[in-house]
Amino acid sequence: MIALALLVCVPLHYAYRVVAYGSPLPKLFLFLTTRIVGARLKVFGTPLRRDVFFIANHMSWVDIPALAGSSGTAFVAKAEIAKAPILGWLCRLNRTVFVQREARLNVAEQINSVREALADNWSITVFPEGTTTDGWSLLPFKSSILKVLDPPPAGILVQPVVLDYGPASEWIAWVGVEPGLHNALRILSHPGSFELRVHYLEPFAPQEIGGRKAIAAEARRRIEAALVTIRGLPLRPFALNVDAVGYAAPTASGTTDPGDPA
């Protein structure tokens, strides 16, 4: 069904681009994909339509079509994804901005790329945890991905977003050493549907908050507060080490490893 949606939407997308800019077909395809994998979206709050930087928690690859299908946003993603067969091409259709985390020498170039994409796409989404969690945890936010907001472009607002899969959170989460293909097949083969609630929180002006670290902290504070309200329980520490983002899970004594940036 996803392949069929792709076969219909891609030719229409290129035909649309011949006569106009800003094709709606990628958004339609991603919305259809969200439905096909079984997610039933419920949107709370109002997503801003332009000049907005969405900051969201992250649990699954399903987050991406769900957010893009509901708001039309583009994303900031790791440069490695650009090289992935089919996936990289699909990301480029949705005007994804690829950045290299380790490339410190061309930081200015990457910041310019994000700012140009923000002006072109009207909205950009980032997942500052840098990885996926189980929906009951929230990792420290990496402020490095928010360098584009230091200083913020004129007129840009930040809107925190909470993704909540409810009872489906733990089985849908892509965590640990599970291969991506296995996770995708597991979700696609699951019978029935599941609810995905997308909460668009109140936006704030980053100019009033401070630098990127303060912006990341404020967005995380709002997302955590909303998750606690939604869950009715305090969040728990993530149980797995995530070397890629420097996160160390708490030990049996309740402490973290000395190198844990949290």
Coordinates of C-alpha atoms in Angstrom, one line a residue:
M1 CA 0.0 0.0 0.0
I2 CA 2.9 2.3 0.7
A3 CA 4.5 1.5 -2.6
L4 CA 1.1 2.2 -4.3
A5 CA 0.8 5.6 -2.6
L6 CA 4.4 6.3 -3.7
L7 CA 3.7 5.4 -7.3
V8 CA 0.7 7.7 -7.4
C9 CA 2.2 10.7 -5.5
V10 CA 5.7 10.9 -6.9
P11 CA 4.7 11.4 -10.6
L12 CA 2.1 14.0 -9.5
H13 CA 4.7 15.7 -7.4
Y14 CA 7.1 16.1 -10.3
A15 CA 4.2 17.2 -12.6
Y16 CA 3.2 19.8 -10.0
R17 CA 6.8 21.1 -9.7
V18 CA 6.8 21.9 -13.4
V19 CA 4.2 24.6 -13.0
A20 CA 4.5 25.6 -9.3
Y21 CA 6.7 25.5 -6.3
G22 CA 5.9 24.0 -2.9
S23 CA 4.2 20.7 -3.9
P24 CA 1.7 19.4 -1.4
L25 CA 2.3 15.8 -2.6
P26 CA 5.1 14.9 -0.1
K27 CA 2.8 15.9 2.8
L28 CA -0.1 13.8 1.3
F29 CA 2.2 10.8 0.8
L30 CA 3.5 11.0 4.4
F31 CA 0.0 11.4 5.8
L32 CA -1.1 8.3 3.8
T33 CA 1.9 6.4 5.1
T34 CA 1.0 7.2 8.7
R35 CA -2.5 5.8 8.1
I36 CA -1.2 2.7 6.3
V37 CA 1.2 1.7 9.1
G38 CA -1.7 1.8 11.5
A39 CA -1.4 5.2 13.3
R40 CA -4.6 7.1 14.0
L41 CA -3.6 10.7 14.5
K42 CA -5.2 12.9 17.0
V43 CA -3.9 16.5 16.9
F44 CA -4.1 18.7 20.0
G45 CA -3.3 22.4 19.7
T46 CA -2.5 24.3 16.6
P47 CA 0.7 23.9 14.6
L48 CA 2.1 27.1 13.3
R49 CA 2.2 27.2 9.5
R50 CA 5.3 29.2 8.9
D51 CA 8.4 30.7 10.5
V52 CA 8.4 28.0 13.1
F53 CA 11.0 25.6 14.6
F54 CA 9.3 22.5 16.0
I55 CA 11.2 20.7 18.8
A56 CA 9.8 17.3 19.6
N57 CA 10.5 14.1 21.6
H58 CA 11.3 11.0 19.6
M59 CA 10.3 7.4 19.8
S60 CA 10.0 5.9 16.3
W61 CA 10.5 6.5 12.6
V62 CA 6.7 6.8 12.5
D63 CA 7.1 10.2 14.2
I64 CA 8.4 11.6 10.9
P65 CA 5.5 10.9 8.6
A66 CA 3.1 11.7 11.4
L67 CA 4.6 15.2 12.0
A68 CA 5.1 15.9 8.3
G69 CA 1.6 14.6 7.4
S70 CA 0.0 16.8 10.0
S71 CA 2.0 20.0 9.6
G72 CA 3.9 19.8 6.3
T73 CA 7.2 20.3 8.2
A74 CA 10.7 19.4 6.9
F75 CA 13.3 17.8 9.1
V76 CA 17.0 18.1 10.1
A77 CA 18.6 14.6 9.8
K78 CA 21.9 12.9 10.0
A79 CA 24.0 13.1 6.9
E80 CA 24.2 9.3 6.8
I81 CA 20.5 9.0 6.0
A82 CA 21.1 10.9 2.7
K83 CA 23.1 7.9 1.5
A84 CA 20.5 5.3 2.3
P85 CA 18.8 3.8 -0.8
I86 CA 15.2 5.0 -1.3
L87 CA 15.0 6.5 2.2
G88 CA 17.5 9.3 1.3
W89 CA 15.6 10.1 -1.9
L90 CA 12.3 10.2 0.0
C91 CA 13.9 12.6 2.6
R92 CA 15.1 14.9 -0.2
L93 CA 11.6 15.0 -1.7
N94 CA 10.4 16.4 1.6
R95 CA 13.3 18.9 1.6
T96 CA 15.2 17.3 4.5
V97 CA 18.3 19.2 5.7
F98 CA 21.2 16.8 6.2
V99 CA 23.9 17.7 8.8
Q100 CA 27.1 16.1 9.9
R101 CA 27.3 16.0 13.7
E102 CA 31.1 15.4 13.7
A103 CA 32.0 18.0 11.0
R104 CA 33.1 20.9 13.2
L105 CA 34.9 22.7 10.4
N106 CA 31.8 23.5 8.3
V107 CA 29.4 24.4 11.2
A108 CA 28.7 27.8 9.6
E109 CA 27.8 26.2 6.3
Q110 CA 25.4 23.8 8.0
I111 CA 23.8 26.6 10.0
N112 CA 23.2 28.5 6.7
S113 CA 21.7 25.4 5.2
V114 CA 19.2 25.1 8.0
R115 CA 18.3 28.8 7.9
E116 CA 17.8 28.7 4.1
A117 CA 15.6 25.6 4.5
L118 CA 13.6 27.4 7.3
A119 CA 13.0 30.3 4.9
D120 CA 12.1 27.9 2.1
N121 CA 10.0 25.3 3.9
W122 CA 8.4 27.7 6.5
S123 CA 8.9 25.0 9.2
I124 CA 11.7 22.7 10.4
T125 CA 11.5 19.9 13.0
V126 CA 14.4 18.6 15.1
F127 CA 14.6 15.8 17.6
P128 CA 17.2 17.2 20.1
E129 CA 17.4 13.9 22.1
G130 CA 19.5 12.7 19.2
T131 CA 17.9 9.2 19.4
T132 CA 14.7 7.4 20.2
T133 CA 13.3 6.5 23.6
D134 CA 10.5 4.4 25.0
G135 CA 8.0 7.2 25.5
W136 CA 8.3 7.1 29.3
S137 CA 11.7 8.8 29.3
L138 CA 13.1 12.0 28.0
L139 CA 16.8 12.3 27.4
P140 CA 18.9 15.5 27.8
F141 CA 18.4 17.8 24.8
K142 CA 21.5 18.4 22.7
S143 CA 21.7 22.2 22.1
S144 CA 24.2 21.8 19.3
I145 CA 21.4 21.1 16.8
L146 CA 19.9 24.5 17.7
K147 CA 22.9 26.5 16.7
V148 CA 20.7 28.0 13.9
L149 CA 18.8 29.7 16.7
D150 CA 21.9 31.4 18.2
P151 CA 21.0 34.1 17.3
P152 CA 17.5 33.3 16.1
P153 CA 16.5 34.5 12.6
A154 CA 14.1 37.4 12.8
G155 CA 10.4 36.5 13.2
I156 CA 11.1 32.8 14.0
L157 CA 9.1 31.1 16.8
V158 CA 9.8 27.8 18.6
Q159 CA 6.9 25.4 19.2
P160 CA 7.5 22.3 21.4
V161 CA 5.7 19.2 20.3
V162 CA 4.8 16.1 22.3
L163 CA 4.3 12.8 20.6
D164 CA 2.4 10.2 22.7
Y165 CA 1.6 6.7 21.6
G166 CA -0.2 5.8 24.8
P167 CA -0.3 2.1 25.6
A168 CA 1.5 1.4 22.3
S169 CA 4.6 3.4 23.3
E170 CA 6.9 0.6 24.5
W171 CA 6.2 -1.9 21.6
I172 CA 6.5 0.7 18.9
A173 CA 9.6 2.4 20.3
W174 CA 12.8 1.8 18.3
V175 CA 15.4 1.3 21.0
G176 CA 18.4 -0.8 21.9
V177 CA 20.1 -2.9 19.2
E178 CA 17.0 -3.7 17.2
P179 CA 17.8 -3.3 13.4
G180 CA 15.8 -0.7 11.6
L181 CA 14.4 -3.2 9.1
H182 CA 13.3 -5.5 11.9
N183 CA 11.5 -2.7 13.7
A184 CA 9.8 -1.6 10.5
L185 CA 8.6 -5.1 9.7
R186 CA 7.4 -5.6 13.3
I187 CA 5.3 -2.4 13.2
L188 CA 4.0 -3.0 9.7
S189 CA 2.9 -6.6 10.5
H190 CA 1.2 -5.6 13.8
P191 CA -2.6 -6.2 13.5
G192 CA -5.0 -3.4 13.9
S193 CA -4.3 0.3 14.6
F194 CA -2.8 2.4 17.4
E195 CA -3.5 5.9 18.5
L196 CA -0.8 8.6 18.1
R197 CA -1.6 11.9 19.9
V198 CA 0.4 14.9 18.7
H199 CA 0.3 17.8 21.1
Y200 CA 1.4 21.2 19.7
L201 CA 2.3 23.2 22.8
E202 CA 2.3 27.0 23.1
P203 CA 5.1 28.6 21.0
F204 CA 7.6 30.9 22.4
A205 CA 9.9 33.6 21.0
P206 CA 13.5 32.3 21.3
Q207 CA 14.8 35.9 21.4
E208 CA 13.2 36.2 24.8
I209 CA 14.8 33.1 26.2
G210 CA 18.5 33.5 25.5
G211 CA 21.1 31.3 23.7
R212 CA 20.6 27.9 22.3
K213 CA 21.2 26.1 25.6
A214 CA 18.5 28.1 27.3
I215 CA 16.2 27.5 24.3
A216 CA 16.8 23.7 24.5
A217 CA 16.2 23.7 28.3
E218 CA 13.0 25.7 27.9
A219 CA 11.7 23.4 25.2
R220 CA 12.6 20.3 27.2
R221 CA 11.0 21.7 30.4
R222 CA 7.7 22.3 28.5
I223 CA 7.7 18.9 26.8
E224 CA 8.5 17.1 30.1
A225 CA 5.7 18.9 31.9
A226 CA 3.3 18.0 29.2
L227 CA 4.4 14.3 29.2
V228 CA 3.9 14.1 33.0
T229 CA 0.4 15.6 32.7
I230 CA -0.5 13.3 29.8
R231 CA 0.9 10.2 31.5
G232 CA -0.2 11.1 35.0
L233 CA 3.1 9.8 36.3
P234 CA 6.6 11.2 36.6
L235 CA 9.0 10.2 33.8
R236 CA 11.6 7.5 34.4
P237 CA 15.3 7.5 33.6
F238 CA 16.0 5.8 30.3
A239 CA 17.2 2.2 31.0
L240 CA 19.7 1.9 28.1
N241 CA 23.1 3.4 27.4
V242 CA 23.2 5.5 24.3
D243 CA 26.8 5.9 23.3
A244 CA 25.9 7.9 20.2
V245 CA 24.6 10.8 22.3
G246 CA 26.8 10.2 25.4
Y247 CA 23.9 9.0 27.6
A248 CA 24.6 6.5 30.4
A249 CA 21.7 4.7 32.0
P250 CA 21.4 4.9 35.8
T251 CA 23.2 2.1 37.7
A252 CA 21.5 -0.1 40.3
S253 CA 22.4 2.4 43.0
G254 CA 20.4 5.1 41.1
T255 CA 23.4 7.1 39.9
T256 CA 24.7 7.6 36.4
D257 CA 28.2 6.9 35.1
P258 CA 30.7 9.7 35.7
G259 CA 30.8 10.5 32.0
D260 CA 27.1 11.0 31.7
P261 CA 26.4 14.5 30.4
A262 CA 23.0 14.5 32.1

